[in-house]
XYZ file of C-alpha atoms in Angstrom:
454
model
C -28.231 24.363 -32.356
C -28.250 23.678 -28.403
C -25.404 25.307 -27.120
C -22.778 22.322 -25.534
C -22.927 22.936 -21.680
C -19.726 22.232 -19.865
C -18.323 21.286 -16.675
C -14.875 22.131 -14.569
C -13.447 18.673 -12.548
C -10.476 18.245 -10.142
C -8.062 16.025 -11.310
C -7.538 15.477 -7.617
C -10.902 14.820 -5.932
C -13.442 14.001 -8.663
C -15.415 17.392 -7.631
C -17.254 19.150 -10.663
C -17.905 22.627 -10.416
C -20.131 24.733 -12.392
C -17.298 27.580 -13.450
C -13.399 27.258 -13.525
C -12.006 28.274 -10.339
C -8.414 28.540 -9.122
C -8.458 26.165 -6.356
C -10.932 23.063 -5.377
C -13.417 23.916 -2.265
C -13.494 20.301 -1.638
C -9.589 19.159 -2.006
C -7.971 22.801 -1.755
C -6.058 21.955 -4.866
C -4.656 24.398 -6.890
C -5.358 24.501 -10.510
C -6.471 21.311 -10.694
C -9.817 21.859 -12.699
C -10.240 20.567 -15.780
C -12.750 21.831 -18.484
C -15.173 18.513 -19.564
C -18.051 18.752 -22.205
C -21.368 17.254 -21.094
C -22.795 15.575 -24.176
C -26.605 16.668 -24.424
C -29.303 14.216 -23.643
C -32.672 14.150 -25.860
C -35.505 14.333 -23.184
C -38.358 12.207 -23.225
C -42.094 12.421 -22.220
C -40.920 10.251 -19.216
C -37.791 12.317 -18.187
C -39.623 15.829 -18.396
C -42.713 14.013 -16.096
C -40.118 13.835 -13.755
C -39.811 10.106 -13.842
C -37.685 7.925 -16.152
C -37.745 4.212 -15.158
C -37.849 0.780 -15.573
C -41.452 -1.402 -14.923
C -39.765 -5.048 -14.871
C -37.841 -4.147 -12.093
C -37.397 -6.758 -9.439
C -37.070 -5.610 -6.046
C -35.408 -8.538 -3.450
C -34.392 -8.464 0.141
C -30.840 -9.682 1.479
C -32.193 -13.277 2.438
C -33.218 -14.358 -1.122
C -30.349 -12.954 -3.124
C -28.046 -15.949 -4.780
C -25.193 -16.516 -2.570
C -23.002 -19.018 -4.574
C -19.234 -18.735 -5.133
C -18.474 -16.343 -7.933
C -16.934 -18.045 -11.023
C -13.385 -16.623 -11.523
C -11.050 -17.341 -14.710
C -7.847 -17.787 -13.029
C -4.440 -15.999 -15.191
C -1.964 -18.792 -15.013
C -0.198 -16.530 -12.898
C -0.106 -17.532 -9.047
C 1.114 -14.541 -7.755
C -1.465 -12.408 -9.972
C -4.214 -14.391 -9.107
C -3.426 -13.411 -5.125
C -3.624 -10.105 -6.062
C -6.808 -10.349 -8.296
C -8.498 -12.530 -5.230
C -8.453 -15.700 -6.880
C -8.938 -14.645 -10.319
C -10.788 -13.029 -12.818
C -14.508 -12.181 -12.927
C -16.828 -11.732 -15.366
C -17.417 -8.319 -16.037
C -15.299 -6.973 -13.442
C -12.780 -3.707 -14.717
C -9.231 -4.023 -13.607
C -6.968 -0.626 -13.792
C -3.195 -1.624 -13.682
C -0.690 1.125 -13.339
C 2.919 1.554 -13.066
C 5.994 3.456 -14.644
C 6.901 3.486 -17.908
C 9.170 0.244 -18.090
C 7.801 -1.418 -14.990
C 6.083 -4.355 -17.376
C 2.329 -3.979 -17.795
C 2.551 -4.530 -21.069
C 4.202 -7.755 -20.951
C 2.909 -9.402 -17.802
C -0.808 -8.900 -19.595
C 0.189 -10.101 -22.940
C 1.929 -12.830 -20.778
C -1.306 -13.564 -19.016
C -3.284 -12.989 -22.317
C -1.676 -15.782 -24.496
C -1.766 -17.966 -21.812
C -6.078 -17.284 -21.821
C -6.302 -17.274 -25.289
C -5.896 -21.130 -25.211
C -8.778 -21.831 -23.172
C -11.101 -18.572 -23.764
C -11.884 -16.081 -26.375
C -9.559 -12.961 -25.699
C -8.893 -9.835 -27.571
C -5.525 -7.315 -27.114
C -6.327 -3.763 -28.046
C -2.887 -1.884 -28.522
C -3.438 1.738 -28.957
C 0.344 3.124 -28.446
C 2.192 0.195 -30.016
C 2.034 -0.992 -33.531
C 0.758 -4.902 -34.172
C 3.906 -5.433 -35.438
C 5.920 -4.454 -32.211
C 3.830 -6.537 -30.186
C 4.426 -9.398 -32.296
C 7.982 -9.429 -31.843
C 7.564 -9.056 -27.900
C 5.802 -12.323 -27.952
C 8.137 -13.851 -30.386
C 10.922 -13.026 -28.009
C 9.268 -14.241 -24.761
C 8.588 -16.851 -26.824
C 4.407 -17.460 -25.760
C 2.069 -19.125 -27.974
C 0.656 -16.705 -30.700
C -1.448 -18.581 -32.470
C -5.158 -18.291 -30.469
C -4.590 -14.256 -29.312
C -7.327 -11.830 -31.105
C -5.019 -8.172 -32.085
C -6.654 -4.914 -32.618
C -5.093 -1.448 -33.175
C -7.452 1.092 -32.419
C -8.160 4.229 -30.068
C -11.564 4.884 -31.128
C -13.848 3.827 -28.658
C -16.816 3.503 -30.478
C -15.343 1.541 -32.826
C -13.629 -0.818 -30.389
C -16.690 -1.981 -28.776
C -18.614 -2.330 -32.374
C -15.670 -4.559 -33.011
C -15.705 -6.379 -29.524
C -19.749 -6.816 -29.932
C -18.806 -9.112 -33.339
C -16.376 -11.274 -32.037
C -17.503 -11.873 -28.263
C -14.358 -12.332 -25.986
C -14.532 -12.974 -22.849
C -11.265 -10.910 -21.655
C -10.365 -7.674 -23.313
C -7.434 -5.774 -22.556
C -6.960 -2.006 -23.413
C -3.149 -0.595 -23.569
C -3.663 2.086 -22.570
C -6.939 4.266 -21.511
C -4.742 7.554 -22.136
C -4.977 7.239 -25.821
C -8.542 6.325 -26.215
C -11.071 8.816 -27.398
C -14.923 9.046 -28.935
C -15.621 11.335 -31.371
C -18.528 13.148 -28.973
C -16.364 14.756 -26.628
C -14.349 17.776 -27.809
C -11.101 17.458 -26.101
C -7.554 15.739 -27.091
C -6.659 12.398 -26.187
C -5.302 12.145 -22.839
C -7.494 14.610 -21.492
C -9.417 14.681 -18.284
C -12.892 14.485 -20.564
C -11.563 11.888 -22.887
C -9.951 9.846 -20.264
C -13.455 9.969 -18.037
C -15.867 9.141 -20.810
C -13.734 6.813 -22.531
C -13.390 4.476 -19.363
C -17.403 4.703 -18.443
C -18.232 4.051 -21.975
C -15.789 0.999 -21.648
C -16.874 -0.051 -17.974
C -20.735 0.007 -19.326
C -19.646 -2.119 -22.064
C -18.238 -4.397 -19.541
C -21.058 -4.692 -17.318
C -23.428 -4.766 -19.958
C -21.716 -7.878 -21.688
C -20.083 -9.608 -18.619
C -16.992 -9.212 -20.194
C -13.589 -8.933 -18.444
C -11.699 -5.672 -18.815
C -8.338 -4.833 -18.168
C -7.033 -1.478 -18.119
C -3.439 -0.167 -18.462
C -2.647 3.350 -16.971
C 0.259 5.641 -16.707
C 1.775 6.704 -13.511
C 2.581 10.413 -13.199
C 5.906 11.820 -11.293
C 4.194 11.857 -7.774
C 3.441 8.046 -8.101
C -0.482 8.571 -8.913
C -2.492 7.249 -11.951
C -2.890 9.808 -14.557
C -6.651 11.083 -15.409
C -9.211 11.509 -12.955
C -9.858 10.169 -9.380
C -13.463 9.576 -10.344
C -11.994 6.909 -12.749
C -10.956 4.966 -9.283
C -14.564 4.747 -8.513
C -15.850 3.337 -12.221
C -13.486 0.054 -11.344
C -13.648 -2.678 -9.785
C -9.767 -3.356 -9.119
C -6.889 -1.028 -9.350
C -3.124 -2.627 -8.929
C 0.331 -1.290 -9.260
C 2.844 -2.580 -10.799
C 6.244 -1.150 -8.844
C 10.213 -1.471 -9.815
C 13.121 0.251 -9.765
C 14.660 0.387 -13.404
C 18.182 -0.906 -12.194
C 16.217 -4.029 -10.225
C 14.640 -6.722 -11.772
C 12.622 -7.796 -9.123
C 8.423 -6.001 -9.771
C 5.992 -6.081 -7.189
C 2.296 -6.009 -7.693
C -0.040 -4.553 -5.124
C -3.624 -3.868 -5.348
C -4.958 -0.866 -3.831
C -9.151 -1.605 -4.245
C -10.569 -4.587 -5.016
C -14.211 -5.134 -5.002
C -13.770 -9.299 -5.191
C -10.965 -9.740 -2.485
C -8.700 -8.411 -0.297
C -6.388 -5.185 -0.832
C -2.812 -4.635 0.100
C -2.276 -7.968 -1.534
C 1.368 -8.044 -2.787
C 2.625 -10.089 -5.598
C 6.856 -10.610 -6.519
C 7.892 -11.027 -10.142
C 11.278 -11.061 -11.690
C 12.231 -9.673 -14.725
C 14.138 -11.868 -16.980
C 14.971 -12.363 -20.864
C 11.649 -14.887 -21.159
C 9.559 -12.075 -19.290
C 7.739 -11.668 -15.552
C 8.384 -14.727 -13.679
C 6.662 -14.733 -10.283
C 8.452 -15.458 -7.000
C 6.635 -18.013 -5.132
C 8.921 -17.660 -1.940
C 10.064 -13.747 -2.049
C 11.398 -13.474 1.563
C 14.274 -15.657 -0.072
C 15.233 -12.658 -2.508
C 14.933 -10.262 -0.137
C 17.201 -12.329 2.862
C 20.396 -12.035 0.711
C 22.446 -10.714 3.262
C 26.208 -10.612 3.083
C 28.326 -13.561 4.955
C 30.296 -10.792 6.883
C 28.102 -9.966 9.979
C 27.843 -6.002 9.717
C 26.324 -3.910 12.439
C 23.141 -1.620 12.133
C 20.766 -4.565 9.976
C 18.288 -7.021 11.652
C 15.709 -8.918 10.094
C 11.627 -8.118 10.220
C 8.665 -9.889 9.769
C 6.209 -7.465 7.710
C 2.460 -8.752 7.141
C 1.800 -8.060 3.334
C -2.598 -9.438 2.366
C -2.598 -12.890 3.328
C 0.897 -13.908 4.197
C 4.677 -12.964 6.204
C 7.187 -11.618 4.199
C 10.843 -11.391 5.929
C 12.589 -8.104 4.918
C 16.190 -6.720 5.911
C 15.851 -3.340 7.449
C 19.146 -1.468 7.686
C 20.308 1.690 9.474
C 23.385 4.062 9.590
C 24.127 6.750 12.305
C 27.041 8.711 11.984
C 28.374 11.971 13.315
C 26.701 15.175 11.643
C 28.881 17.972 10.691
C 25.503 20.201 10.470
C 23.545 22.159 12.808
C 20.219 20.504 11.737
C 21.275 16.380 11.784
C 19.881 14.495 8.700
C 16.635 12.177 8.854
C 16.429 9.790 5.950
C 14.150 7.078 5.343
C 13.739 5.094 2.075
C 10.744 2.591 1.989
C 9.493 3.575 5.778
C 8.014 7.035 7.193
C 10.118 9.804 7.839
C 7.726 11.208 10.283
C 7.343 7.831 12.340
C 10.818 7.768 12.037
C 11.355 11.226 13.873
C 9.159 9.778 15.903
C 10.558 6.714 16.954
C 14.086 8.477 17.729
C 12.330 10.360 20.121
C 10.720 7.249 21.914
C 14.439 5.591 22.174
C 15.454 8.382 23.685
C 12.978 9.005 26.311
C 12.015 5.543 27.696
C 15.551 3.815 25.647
C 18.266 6.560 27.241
C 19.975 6.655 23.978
C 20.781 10.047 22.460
C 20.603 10.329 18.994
C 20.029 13.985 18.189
C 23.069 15.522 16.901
C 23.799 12.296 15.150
C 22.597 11.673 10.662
C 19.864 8.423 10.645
C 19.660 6.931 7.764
C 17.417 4.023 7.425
C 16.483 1.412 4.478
C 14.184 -1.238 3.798
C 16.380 -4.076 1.381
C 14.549 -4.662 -1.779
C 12.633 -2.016 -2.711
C 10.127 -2.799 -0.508
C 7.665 -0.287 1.064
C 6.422 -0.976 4.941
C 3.359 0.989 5.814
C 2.286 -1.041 9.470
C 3.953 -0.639 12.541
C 5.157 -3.879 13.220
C 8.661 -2.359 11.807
C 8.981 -0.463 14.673
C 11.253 -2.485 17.148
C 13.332 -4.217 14.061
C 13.708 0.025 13.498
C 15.109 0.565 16.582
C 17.132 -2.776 17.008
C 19.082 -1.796 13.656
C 19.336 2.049 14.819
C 20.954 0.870 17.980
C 23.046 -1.714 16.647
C 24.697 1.213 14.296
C 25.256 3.805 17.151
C 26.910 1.206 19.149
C 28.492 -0.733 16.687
C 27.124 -4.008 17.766
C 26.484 -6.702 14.990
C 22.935 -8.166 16.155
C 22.954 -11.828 15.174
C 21.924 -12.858 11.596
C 19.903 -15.337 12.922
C 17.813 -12.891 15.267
C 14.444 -11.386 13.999
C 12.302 -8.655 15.711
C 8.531 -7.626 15.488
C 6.048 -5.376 17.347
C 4.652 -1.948 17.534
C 6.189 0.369 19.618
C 3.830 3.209 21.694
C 5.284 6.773 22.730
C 4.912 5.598 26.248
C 7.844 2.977 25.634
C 5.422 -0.113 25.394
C 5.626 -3.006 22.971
C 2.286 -3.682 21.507
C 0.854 -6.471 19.877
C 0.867 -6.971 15.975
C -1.674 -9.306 14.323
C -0.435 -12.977 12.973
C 2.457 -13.213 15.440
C 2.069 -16.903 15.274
C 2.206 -17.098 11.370
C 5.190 -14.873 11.295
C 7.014 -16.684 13.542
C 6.344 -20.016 11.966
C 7.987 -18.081 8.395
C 10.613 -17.196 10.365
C 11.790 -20.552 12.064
C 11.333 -21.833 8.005
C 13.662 -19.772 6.752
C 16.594 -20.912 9.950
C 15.599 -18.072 12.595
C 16.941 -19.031 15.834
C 15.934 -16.184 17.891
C 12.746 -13.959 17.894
C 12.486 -10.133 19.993
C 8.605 -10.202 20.074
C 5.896 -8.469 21.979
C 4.723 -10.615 25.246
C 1.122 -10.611 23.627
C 2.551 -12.267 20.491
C 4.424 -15.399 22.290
C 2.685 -18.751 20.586
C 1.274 -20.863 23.510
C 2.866 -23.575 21.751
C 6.459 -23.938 21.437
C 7.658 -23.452 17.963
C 10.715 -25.803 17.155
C 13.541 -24.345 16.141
C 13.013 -21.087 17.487
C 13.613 -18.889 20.802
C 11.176 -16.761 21.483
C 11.646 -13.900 23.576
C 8.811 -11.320 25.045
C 8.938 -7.771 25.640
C 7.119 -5.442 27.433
C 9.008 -2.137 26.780
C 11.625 -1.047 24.640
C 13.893 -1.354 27.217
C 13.516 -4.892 27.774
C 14.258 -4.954 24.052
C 17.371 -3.594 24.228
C 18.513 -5.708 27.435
C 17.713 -8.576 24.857
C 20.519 -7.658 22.432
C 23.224 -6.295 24.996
């Protein structure tokens, strides 16, 4: 009997590696490799030639491939659908992740019954009993009579099962406890959790059927298994929430069929996900008492503005080394920023505690937050209330400059929906049409910014 060859992989990077080593050449990881059998391949006249293909294949060039629109199944779910790019496409293989609680199981079995009345769809539950998913949908109360059940965690036998009954959506909870009999590992496992999802993903392809799997996030915020399981899919989303909120937000992270950094706002309530189809409203309930140190920004999230509360504290530090905190922004831009005001602003804040947050939960990754930043971190060191009906925008450069941001126009139109009287915005950004309803006022450098609020 052949002797089972075997490969190391990074969890990190994807790399393979001939012999276990303590850290990853390519990632500098430590102890991140992962022992995978290789299952052996039967070589054929063809194969040990040197050549192993296919005769009937049909070689085109860009100008006659089919260009039509690609049919998509949409969920039911608006705010999904965003995320997805419109929908659903046949044989496309969606990864969604998220905590333990966040609500993947019950926005998909949501979004299942809901295509189980108008296409063939089949639930695979691998950690949860038939029984316990029953009662879920009893209590949310969704129509049970059309959704296909199935509790297994073979593989194999999944897909014998799937090749019988034909559905056009499948949807596998989770990939972390599926396994084939072939590979020689535990469930879970770096080898089980690779082969598992490109036996799955071939299946898709192979069948044009729609697959949707469910992942676990680990403690650092990643998807468990390997990386090289990001680059067998076709669209990997997050499902985010703080246990103590009950507001989720869905963001997709690679999407082969539409755009990424798509973000999609659901609440949690006794009937399940609901989505929010205006979520700067939940995130603009600010307190009637006008406070100092919080101004309103207008963050670009995919395809639309989303106005988000950004609030900041600086008090007196009673250590040698002041305090930098930021929750839903970066610390290091942060640190960087302080410097900035205090160079081209005149304002120092160095043996003074920052502490900055975004409202909501919400996590800003552009720089558009930048003068909103500074607004709020001046209002608090002063003790000036800015006026609630005041938002800011624009990138601030180390020089002092305020740079443009893209879709000034569309987020100024969001805010003069939502009652906005007053807009701090770069000089690039003013509209050459008036907006009604709304001041606009241009800046150059951060110091005209703060003349603005004095």
């Amino acid at each position: 009997m052949a002797k089972a060859k075997t490969a190391y992989v990074c969890n990190e990077c994807g790399d393979d590696f001939s012999k276990w080593q303590g850290q990853c050449t390519s990632c500098h990881a430590w102890n991140s490799l992962s022992e995978v059998r290789l299952s052996s391949a039967k070589s054929s006249p063809s194969t040990r030639s040197g050549y192993a293909g296919n005769d009937n294949a049909v070689v085109q060039t860009l100008a006659e491939i089919d260009l039509e629109d690609i049919p998509r199944v949409t969920t039911g779910t608006t705010e999904l659908d965003r995320v997805l790019g419109g929908g659903l496409v046949s044989g496309s293989v969606i990864l969604i992740g998220g905590h333990p609680g966040a609500g993947k199981s019950t926005l998909l079995l949501q979004v299942l019954c809901y295509l189980a009345e108008r296409n063939s769809a089949l639930y695979v539950t691998g950690e949860e009993s038939l029984q316990q998913v029953a009662l879920r949908a009893k209590r949310l109360g969704l129509a049970t009579d059309k959704l296909q059940m199935l509790s297994e965690t073979n593989v194999e036998q999944l897909c014998l099962t799937a090749q019988k009954l034909k559905p056009k959506i499948i949807v596998v909870d989770s990939i972390q406890v599926m396994h084939m009999a072939e590979v020689q590992s535990a469930p879970g496992s770096v080898a089980q959790v690779r082969e598992s999802a490109a036996f799955l993903t071939r299946f898709a392809k192979q069948t044009g059927t729609v697959l949707i799997l469910v992942g676990h996030v680990t403690k650092d915020g990643s998807l468990a298994g390997p990386k090289v399981l990001e680059h067998m899919i076709d669209c990997s989303i997050l499902l985010e929430g703080e246990n103590d909120s009950r507001y989720r937000t869905l963001r997709g992270s690679k999407n082969r069929f539409g755009a990424v950094n798509e973000l999609g706002v659901f609440a949690m309530t006794e009937q399940g996900l609901k989505e929010v189809t205006n979520p700067s409203a939940i995130f603009l309930q600010r307190d009637q008492e006008v406070s100092s140190g919080s101004v309103v920004m207008v963050i670009w999230e995919g395809t639309r503005p989303l106005l988000v509360e950004i609030q900041a504290l600086v008090d007196d530090s009673h250590m040698g080394n002041p305090r930098r905190v930021a929750v839903g922004l970066d610390q290091n831009r942060l640190s960087m920023l302080l410097a900035v005001l205090h160079r081209h602003g005149g304002l120092m804040v160095g043996d003074q505690d920052v502490f900055v947050n975004v409202v909501g939960g919400v996590k800003v990754s552009e720089t558009s937050a930048d003068l909103a930043l500074l607004l709020a971190i001046v209002s608090s060191f002063r003790d000036r209330p800015l006026p609630q009906t005041l938002i800011a925008f624009g990138e601030v450069g180390l020089s002092g400059e305020i740079r443009p941001v893209p879709s000034g126009q569309e987020r100024l139109r969001e805010a003069a929906k939502h009652g906005f009287k007053k807009a701090i915005v770069p000089a690039a950004n003013v509209p050459r049409q008036k907006i009604e309803g709304i001041e606009v006022i241009a800046v150059k450098k951060l110091s005209d910014g703060l003349e603005a609020i004095d």
